[in-house]
XYZ file of C-alpha atoms in Angstrom:
517
model
C 126.487 80.331 78.686
C 124.732 81.846 75.671
C 125.894 85.176 74.311
C 123.026 87.167 72.787
C 125.326 89.292 70.672
C 128.902 90.451 70.557
C 128.152 93.117 73.206
C 127.236 90.540 75.845
C 130.766 89.212 76.230
C 131.270 88.610 79.952
C 134.240 88.343 82.235
C 135.068 86.135 85.182
C 135.754 87.950 88.427
C 138.829 86.400 90.056
C 138.382 88.069 93.442
C 141.054 89.271 95.838
C 142.141 92.819 96.521
C 143.273 93.335 92.959
C 140.248 92.817 90.702
C 140.795 91.427 87.254
C 138.693 89.951 84.506
C 139.180 87.097 82.069
C 137.073 86.426 78.999
C 135.006 83.257 79.413
C 133.967 82.750 75.801
C 136.281 81.207 73.155
C 138.259 81.803 71.123
C 140.321 83.280 73.949
C 143.201 84.340 71.723
C 140.911 86.388 69.469
C 139.324 88.135 72.422
C 142.666 88.749 74.090
C 143.842 90.567 70.965
C 140.654 92.647 70.985
C 141.086 93.661 74.623
C 144.753 94.490 74.118
C 143.686 96.732 71.231
C 141.232 98.561 73.525
C 143.931 99.056 76.112
C 146.172 100.748 73.561
C 143.287 102.964 72.434
C 142.561 103.894 76.032
C 146.038 105.334 76.320
C 145.340 107.641 73.358
C 141.650 108.567 73.750
C 139.704 110.103 76.656
C 137.438 107.803 78.612
C 133.773 108.491 77.805
C 131.035 107.667 80.341
C 127.261 107.886 79.931
C 125.303 108.375 83.160
C 121.548 107.839 83.078
C 119.947 109.879 85.838
C 120.899 113.257 87.329
C 120.183 112.753 91.015
C 122.768 112.519 93.815
C 123.917 109.039 92.729
C 124.629 110.252 89.205
C 126.444 113.420 90.224
C 128.558 111.771 92.900
C 129.432 109.037 90.416
C 130.433 111.655 87.828
C 132.554 113.522 90.356
C 134.468 110.419 91.385
C 135.042 109.143 87.840
C 136.272 112.550 86.661
C 138.631 112.634 89.655
C 139.966 109.117 89.140
C 140.317 108.951 85.351
C 142.421 111.629 83.735
C 140.658 113.489 80.919
C 137.435 111.487 81.435
C 134.363 112.983 79.759
C 130.909 112.431 81.270
C 127.569 112.801 79.485
C 124.645 112.823 81.930
C 121.186 112.034 80.537
C 117.994 113.142 82.298
C 114.419 112.681 81.111
C 113.291 115.957 82.719
C 114.603 119.374 81.619
C 115.996 119.981 85.129
C 118.628 118.124 87.191
C 119.051 116.911 90.794
C 116.330 114.257 90.933
C 115.439 113.418 94.519
C 117.167 116.518 95.879
C 114.789 118.751 93.921
C 111.642 116.624 93.980
C 111.990 114.431 97.076
C 113.687 116.386 99.856
C 111.136 118.168 102.034
C 110.929 121.945 101.386
C 111.598 122.676 105.072
C 114.935 120.827 104.838
C 116.941 123.319 102.743
C 120.228 122.275 104.364
C 119.920 118.840 102.761
C 119.952 120.512 99.346
C 123.383 122.067 99.886
C 124.869 119.166 97.937
C 123.644 120.983 94.804
C 126.640 123.298 95.182
C 129.011 120.362 94.681
C 126.929 119.102 91.759
C 127.162 122.522 90.126
C 130.948 122.409 90.433
C 130.954 119.066 88.634
C 128.634 120.331 85.901
C 130.730 123.444 85.266
C 133.662 121.305 84.138
C 134.332 121.392 80.366
C 134.483 117.588 80.583
C 130.826 117.331 81.635
C 127.688 117.505 79.490
C 124.125 117.630 80.818
C 121.488 116.407 78.367
C 118.053 117.124 79.816
C 114.566 116.453 78.454
C 115.678 113.211 76.806
C 114.150 109.920 77.942
C 116.683 107.145 77.346
C 114.987 103.979 76.144
C 111.972 105.813 74.760
C 113.215 108.852 72.867
C 116.744 107.562 72.375
C 117.218 103.765 72.226
C 119.504 102.433 74.925
C 121.417 100.432 72.315
C 122.284 103.712 70.573
C 124.557 104.633 73.486
C 126.662 101.482 73.430
C 128.861 102.184 70.376
C 129.747 105.666 71.596
C 130.814 105.062 75.214
C 133.411 103.113 77.146
C 130.992 102.592 80.027
C 127.398 103.254 81.075
C 126.364 103.994 84.663
C 122.665 103.519 85.466
C 121.906 105.995 88.243
C 118.205 106.711 87.853
C 115.707 106.554 90.697
C 112.345 105.011 91.479
C 109.335 105.952 89.370
C 106.793 103.611 90.978
C 105.433 103.298 94.489
C 104.501 100.006 96.102
C 100.810 99.368 96.578
C 99.100 97.797 99.560
C 96.999 95.434 97.467
C 93.955 95.591 99.751
C 90.250 96.045 98.872
C 89.049 99.402 97.501
C 92.564 100.860 97.257
C 91.940 101.914 93.665
C 88.237 102.803 93.951
C 87.925 105.277 96.835
C 88.741 108.980 96.769
C 91.154 110.361 99.340
C 93.825 107.661 98.932
C 97.237 108.837 97.740
C 100.769 107.563 97.438
C 103.370 109.333 99.543
C 105.503 109.578 96.408
C 102.712 111.399 94.583
C 102.009 113.754 97.504
C 105.702 114.591 97.986
C 106.107 115.095 94.237
C 103.046 117.354 94.197
C 104.206 119.778 96.874
C 107.762 119.732 95.465
C 106.663 120.603 91.915
C 107.298 117.308 90.098
C 105.521 117.745 86.730
C 104.148 114.197 86.873
C 102.013 115.156 89.891
C 101.342 118.838 89.187
C 97.612 118.179 88.864
C 97.244 115.770 91.795
C 94.996 118.204 93.724
C 94.764 116.228 96.995
C 91.507 116.818 98.811
C 92.732 117.931 102.208
C 89.453 119.610 103.171
C 87.306 116.470 103.474
C 87.889 115.779 107.161
C 90.166 115.972 110.186
C 91.575 112.419 110.249
C 94.501 111.217 108.117
C 96.321 107.884 108.157
C 99.785 107.185 106.770
C 100.714 103.543 106.177
C 104.433 103.056 106.705
C 106.880 104.412 109.261
C 109.883 105.582 107.287
C 111.203 109.116 106.932
C 109.000 109.819 103.904
C 105.939 109.018 106.018
C 107.153 111.464 108.655
C 107.761 114.120 105.984
C 104.153 113.749 104.825
C 102.882 114.002 108.409
C 104.981 117.102 109.103
C 103.759 118.909 105.986
C 100.128 118.049 106.834
C 100.475 119.304 110.424
C 102.714 122.348 109.883
C 101.442 125.894 110.070
C 101.323 127.040 106.447
C 103.123 130.267 107.343
C 106.089 128.110 108.405
C 106.355 126.856 104.819
C 105.903 130.108 102.894
C 109.617 130.958 102.783
C 110.559 127.510 101.449
C 110.550 126.359 97.827
C 107.233 124.533 98.210
C 104.953 125.402 95.281
C 102.354 128.157 95.591
C 99.713 125.690 94.451
C 100.576 123.414 97.367
C 100.487 126.329 99.813
C 96.998 127.269 98.631
C 95.718 123.722 99.099
C 97.407 123.267 102.487
C 95.922 126.539 103.712
C 92.455 125.033 103.176
C 93.323 121.742 104.894
C 91.078 120.505 107.704
C 93.479 117.787 108.858
C 93.999 117.888 112.622
C 95.057 114.358 113.490
C 97.576 112.117 111.730
C 98.188 108.460 112.566
C 101.418 106.895 111.256
C 100.806 103.151 111.222
C 103.252 100.242 111.042
C 103.081 96.443 111.075
C 105.824 96.020 113.667
C 107.040 97.916 116.726
C 109.049 101.103 117.399
C 112.365 99.235 117.504
C 111.791 97.952 113.958
C 110.573 101.225 112.425
C 112.824 102.821 109.800
C 112.387 106.489 110.761
C 115.402 108.355 112.114
C 115.984 110.585 115.123
C 116.062 113.857 113.188
C 112.632 113.380 111.613
C 111.019 112.257 114.890
C 112.514 115.217 116.744
C 111.168 117.682 114.184
C 107.638 116.326 114.563
C 107.943 116.419 118.346
C 108.876 120.098 118.186
C 106.095 121.270 115.866
C 104.429 124.235 117.511
C 100.840 123.589 118.606
C 101.008 119.874 117.696
C 100.803 117.194 120.402
C 102.157 113.635 120.330
C 100.043 110.797 121.692
C 102.215 108.672 124.028
C 103.351 105.190 123.006
C 102.452 102.095 125.015
C 105.446 101.631 127.350
C 105.376 97.863 126.850
C 106.593 98.426 123.287
C 109.732 100.235 124.489
C 112.735 98.863 126.416
C 112.486 99.582 130.147
C 116.168 100.569 130.345
C 117.175 102.508 127.199
C 120.658 103.110 128.653
C 121.599 99.517 127.769
C 120.807 99.982 124.073
C 123.275 100.911 121.326
C 123.749 104.678 121.010
C 121.313 105.361 118.139
C 118.569 103.120 119.526
C 119.068 104.626 122.992
C 118.629 108.192 121.734
C 115.583 107.268 119.654
C 113.923 105.427 122.550
C 114.553 108.280 124.954
C 113.055 110.701 122.445
C 109.913 108.573 122.044
C 109.521 108.278 125.828
C 109.977 112.013 126.355
C 107.357 112.833 123.725
C 106.259 116.233 122.501
C 106.959 119.639 123.994
C 103.283 120.511 123.413
C 100.672 119.304 125.892
C 97.599 117.512 124.535
C 94.925 119.752 126.049
C 95.712 123.116 124.387
C 96.963 121.554 121.135
C 94.731 121.929 118.093
C 96.514 119.179 116.168
C 98.039 115.835 117.118
C 99.856 112.832 115.728
C 100.583 109.313 116.813
C 102.728 106.294 115.989
C 100.477 103.260 115.853
C 102.298 99.942 115.995
C 101.434 96.280 115.400
C 98.679 97.073 112.908
C 98.491 95.692 109.366
C 95.981 97.261 106.928
C 93.306 94.940 105.539
C 90.855 97.228 103.717
C 89.653 100.748 103.012
C 86.089 101.632 104.021
C 83.813 103.961 102.061
C 81.085 106.274 103.256
C 77.512 104.872 103.303
C 76.275 108.229 101.996
C 79.108 108.869 99.508
C 80.196 105.450 98.343
C 83.407 106.662 96.705
C 84.672 108.685 99.668
C 87.066 107.125 102.196
C 85.819 107.237 105.781
C 87.903 104.615 107.612
C 90.538 101.901 107.406
C 90.435 98.422 108.877
C 93.475 96.725 110.365
C 94.381 93.346 111.768
C 96.420 93.383 114.949
C 99.816 91.717 114.720
C 102.032 90.150 117.390
C 105.722 89.342 117.551
C 106.718 85.821 116.613
C 109.592 85.786 119.116
C 110.050 86.810 122.724
C 112.519 89.576 121.889
C 110.235 92.340 120.644
C 113.128 94.797 120.718
C 115.201 92.975 118.125
C 115.341 95.230 115.009
C 114.857 92.096 112.878
C 111.877 90.757 114.846
C 108.986 89.519 112.698
C 105.260 89.650 113.369
C 102.218 87.535 112.578
C 98.503 88.215 112.429
C 96.376 87.701 115.534
C 93.106 87.837 113.610
C 91.846 90.711 115.754
C 90.272 93.415 113.563
C 90.075 97.115 114.426
C 89.050 100.273 112.612
C 90.397 103.825 112.470
C 88.514 106.828 111.022
C 90.147 108.496 108.015
C 89.127 110.950 105.332
C 92.640 110.780 103.881
C 95.116 107.918 103.567
C 98.680 107.832 102.247
C 100.608 104.672 101.460
C 104.317 105.053 102.204
C 105.660 101.530 101.971
C 108.466 102.053 99.494
C 109.335 102.926 95.920
C 110.439 100.818 92.967
C 112.594 101.524 89.938
C 111.554 100.288 86.500
C 113.590 98.653 83.771
C 114.451 100.906 80.855
C 113.154 99.876 77.432
C 115.922 98.068 75.593
C 117.659 96.565 78.620
C 116.521 93.076 77.755
C 117.856 93.308 74.206
C 121.278 94.214 75.581
C 121.268 91.333 78.044
C 120.946 93.652 81.058
C 118.970 91.824 83.751
C 116.323 93.453 85.931
C 114.689 92.110 89.082
C 111.024 93.149 88.897
C 110.320 92.107 92.488
C 112.927 94.432 93.993
C 113.052 97.032 91.222
C 116.831 96.723 90.948
C 119.522 95.699 88.472
C 121.348 92.576 89.735
C 124.872 93.643 90.614
C 127.883 93.099 92.786
C 128.297 95.390 95.775
C 130.705 97.496 93.710
C 128.061 98.212 91.076
C 129.236 95.870 88.322
C 126.144 94.498 86.594
C 125.793 90.732 86.736
C 125.349 88.996 83.378
C 121.814 87.866 82.606
C 123.100 84.469 81.525
C 124.633 83.782 84.925
C 123.436 80.586 86.604
C 122.650 80.577 90.311
C 125.819 78.612 90.991
C 129.235 78.980 89.477
C 131.687 81.827 88.844
C 130.389 85.379 88.964
C 130.307 87.051 85.556
C 129.655 90.660 84.642
C 128.648 92.713 81.633
C 131.764 94.686 80.689
C 131.384 98.436 80.907
C 127.950 98.268 82.566
C 127.449 99.610 86.106
C 124.703 100.853 88.421
C 124.392 102.942 91.558
C 121.735 104.477 93.800
C 118.180 103.207 94.108
C 118.262 101.195 90.889
C 121.216 99.353 92.416
C 120.125 98.943 96.048
C 116.436 99.785 96.206
C 114.993 102.915 97.874
C 117.140 103.008 100.971
C 119.617 105.274 102.730
C 120.203 109.012 102.855
C 122.251 111.283 100.602
C 125.459 110.503 102.514
C 125.064 106.756 101.938
C 124.154 107.446 98.309
C 127.448 109.287 97.941
C 129.434 106.399 99.402
C 127.647 103.940 97.148
C 128.257 106.070 94.048
C 131.937 106.365 94.937
C 132.182 102.563 95.162
C 130.640 102.117 91.712
C 132.865 104.839 90.275
C 135.912 103.152 91.755
C 134.946 99.922 89.985
C 134.611 101.845 86.721
C 138.086 103.335 87.154
C 139.633 99.993 88.072
C 138.110 98.281 85.059
C 139.202 101.050 82.695
C 142.747 100.800 84.007
C 142.539 97.035 83.503
C 141.387 97.324 79.895
C 137.687 96.561 80.381
C 135.286 98.547 78.190
C 131.966 98.254 76.404
C 132.318 95.905 73.417
C 129.841 95.682 70.598
C 132.093 94.969 67.650
C 130.946 98.069 65.732
C 132.828 101.142 66.864
C 136.206 101.171 68.534
C 138.512 103.629 70.227
C 138.559 106.998 68.447
C 134.839 106.905 67.568
C 133.675 106.816 71.192
C 132.701 110.447 71.285
C 129.352 110.113 73.040
C 127.019 113.085 72.861
C 129.262 114.800 70.309
C 128.120 112.160 67.798
C 124.635 111.340 69.112
C 123.348 114.922 69.064
C 123.700 114.955 65.270
C 121.120 112.157 64.939
C 117.963 113.336 63.143
C 115.732 111.999 65.934
C 117.645 113.983 68.539
C 117.753 117.158 66.449
C 113.948 117.188 66.398
C 113.865 116.993 70.190
C 114.417 120.088 72.345
C 117.136 118.888 74.686
C 118.343 121.034 77.566
C 122.038 121.739 78.188
C 123.544 122.857 81.501
C 123.402 126.410 80.238
C 119.704 125.873 79.516
C 119.137 124.625 83.059
C 120.899 127.705 84.414
C 118.399 129.900 82.569
C 115.488 127.918 84.055
C 117.112 128.150 87.472
C 117.545 131.918 87.189
C 113.916 132.407 86.188
C 112.666 130.245 89.067
C 114.744 132.301 91.483
C 113.396 135.533 90.007
C 109.828 134.269 90.448
C 110.624 133.227 93.994
C 112.089 136.587 94.896
C 108.758 138.189 94.070
C 107.116 135.838 96.595
C 109.815 136.324 99.223
C 111.180 132.783 98.858
C 114.238 131.116 97.360
C 112.497 129.991 94.164
C 109.102 129.309 92.665
C 109.459 126.108 90.671
C 107.948 125.490 87.290
C 105.560 122.550 87.580
C 105.256 121.673 83.908
C 107.812 120.719 81.278
C 106.231 123.166 78.819
C 106.826 126.071 81.223
C 110.447 125.053 81.658
C 111.066 124.865 77.933
C 109.312 128.175 77.291
C 112.101 129.877 79.236
C 114.559 128.712 76.582
C 112.581 129.989 73.594
């Protein structure tokens, strides 16, 4: 094993219920003395944790660490001026109950042992290596900033093709997509590729009566565009069947109950003939799909469908307007095995090509996190194919020098949670459980004497943001404290009250910062 620098000292995980670490790089005696020194310091000095990312994973991780480690101090870094990540910019505006977790996050942030540092992009505006000397541990808890592409012809050339991430960010006020301006008035047909909950969120927003959304925190710009929408039919397309789709009961039920919107029935051959024999969740979902919508097709002005066993092959442009999307082509797929109701069943192409009209298309096939600048220099691995940091299930980051076979080794004091740990999967409840597991590993390691080691600064100097904020580079940057966020929050609520809604979000970083001037 090659150690890139003194920081990349790794430990061997011995397993068992009681986790412990041993240094695997000689001289063992020298290292043992160093670790014993850290343990003594830990008894005198507060534990200092840096969390990168301020979404649910970060806040739940902070909560658990502050509960488990007495006097622990947490500094949470966020590249935007505002917190909450996916809760603010990803949760659908007509799902306000999902955002109730913000109350718990506010409790965490109001602790004198918590610091929020917004409008600071770690890796770009503050080098990642700058954190290491000033913390006992770092928890990577940031989300996914990229969406997966289909990789089919004309995906990048035609107008009317959007990512679900971009569309969701646009109507939720994410500054990155403030100027997306989706053209919803080009035609009546829309196609969504992918059958997860995000795809269903996009469909529901497209098909909802705009008046239903006016009291939510959706942006006024989005309301204006949606009010001009001509979309009347939405097809949600997947490569496999209904028993393999990743949508959940709640989202399907909401679409089924949309007033004035009909659901086109599913081919019965794709559904089990006796749902009563299925496990509880699958049974309820199947029964819901069989029952269908409460709105009949004939009087309905809008409709939606779940189209299965179709894999996209290309986008088709208009003969008259070469850059405008008019249709999508698909190849029909078929199950490779006899059991088409197995959730793990795979499909293969039949070669049969079909076409569906579309003036709009949204790809919703998953998100990906990106590596932060500086990770490689610190020996922190990153899997580009999955968009995740290699880790154990408890969030300990696996050493980059680890061979495929042999004992498992970890980077001391380095942890991850949330989407950058597992990929874009799960709901807020599962994110909480995952963050708690990573936080528990942090607490166990701290109790066992494991801490970040770079050979430069020890014990008493690990004062985190208290030291870093004095750096000349940081002083020239307008960072946002929790008190600063509260001012932005109050102004958004004031603006919303004028409109008769909970808040009217700022959609640009400049607007947010202007509140603090």
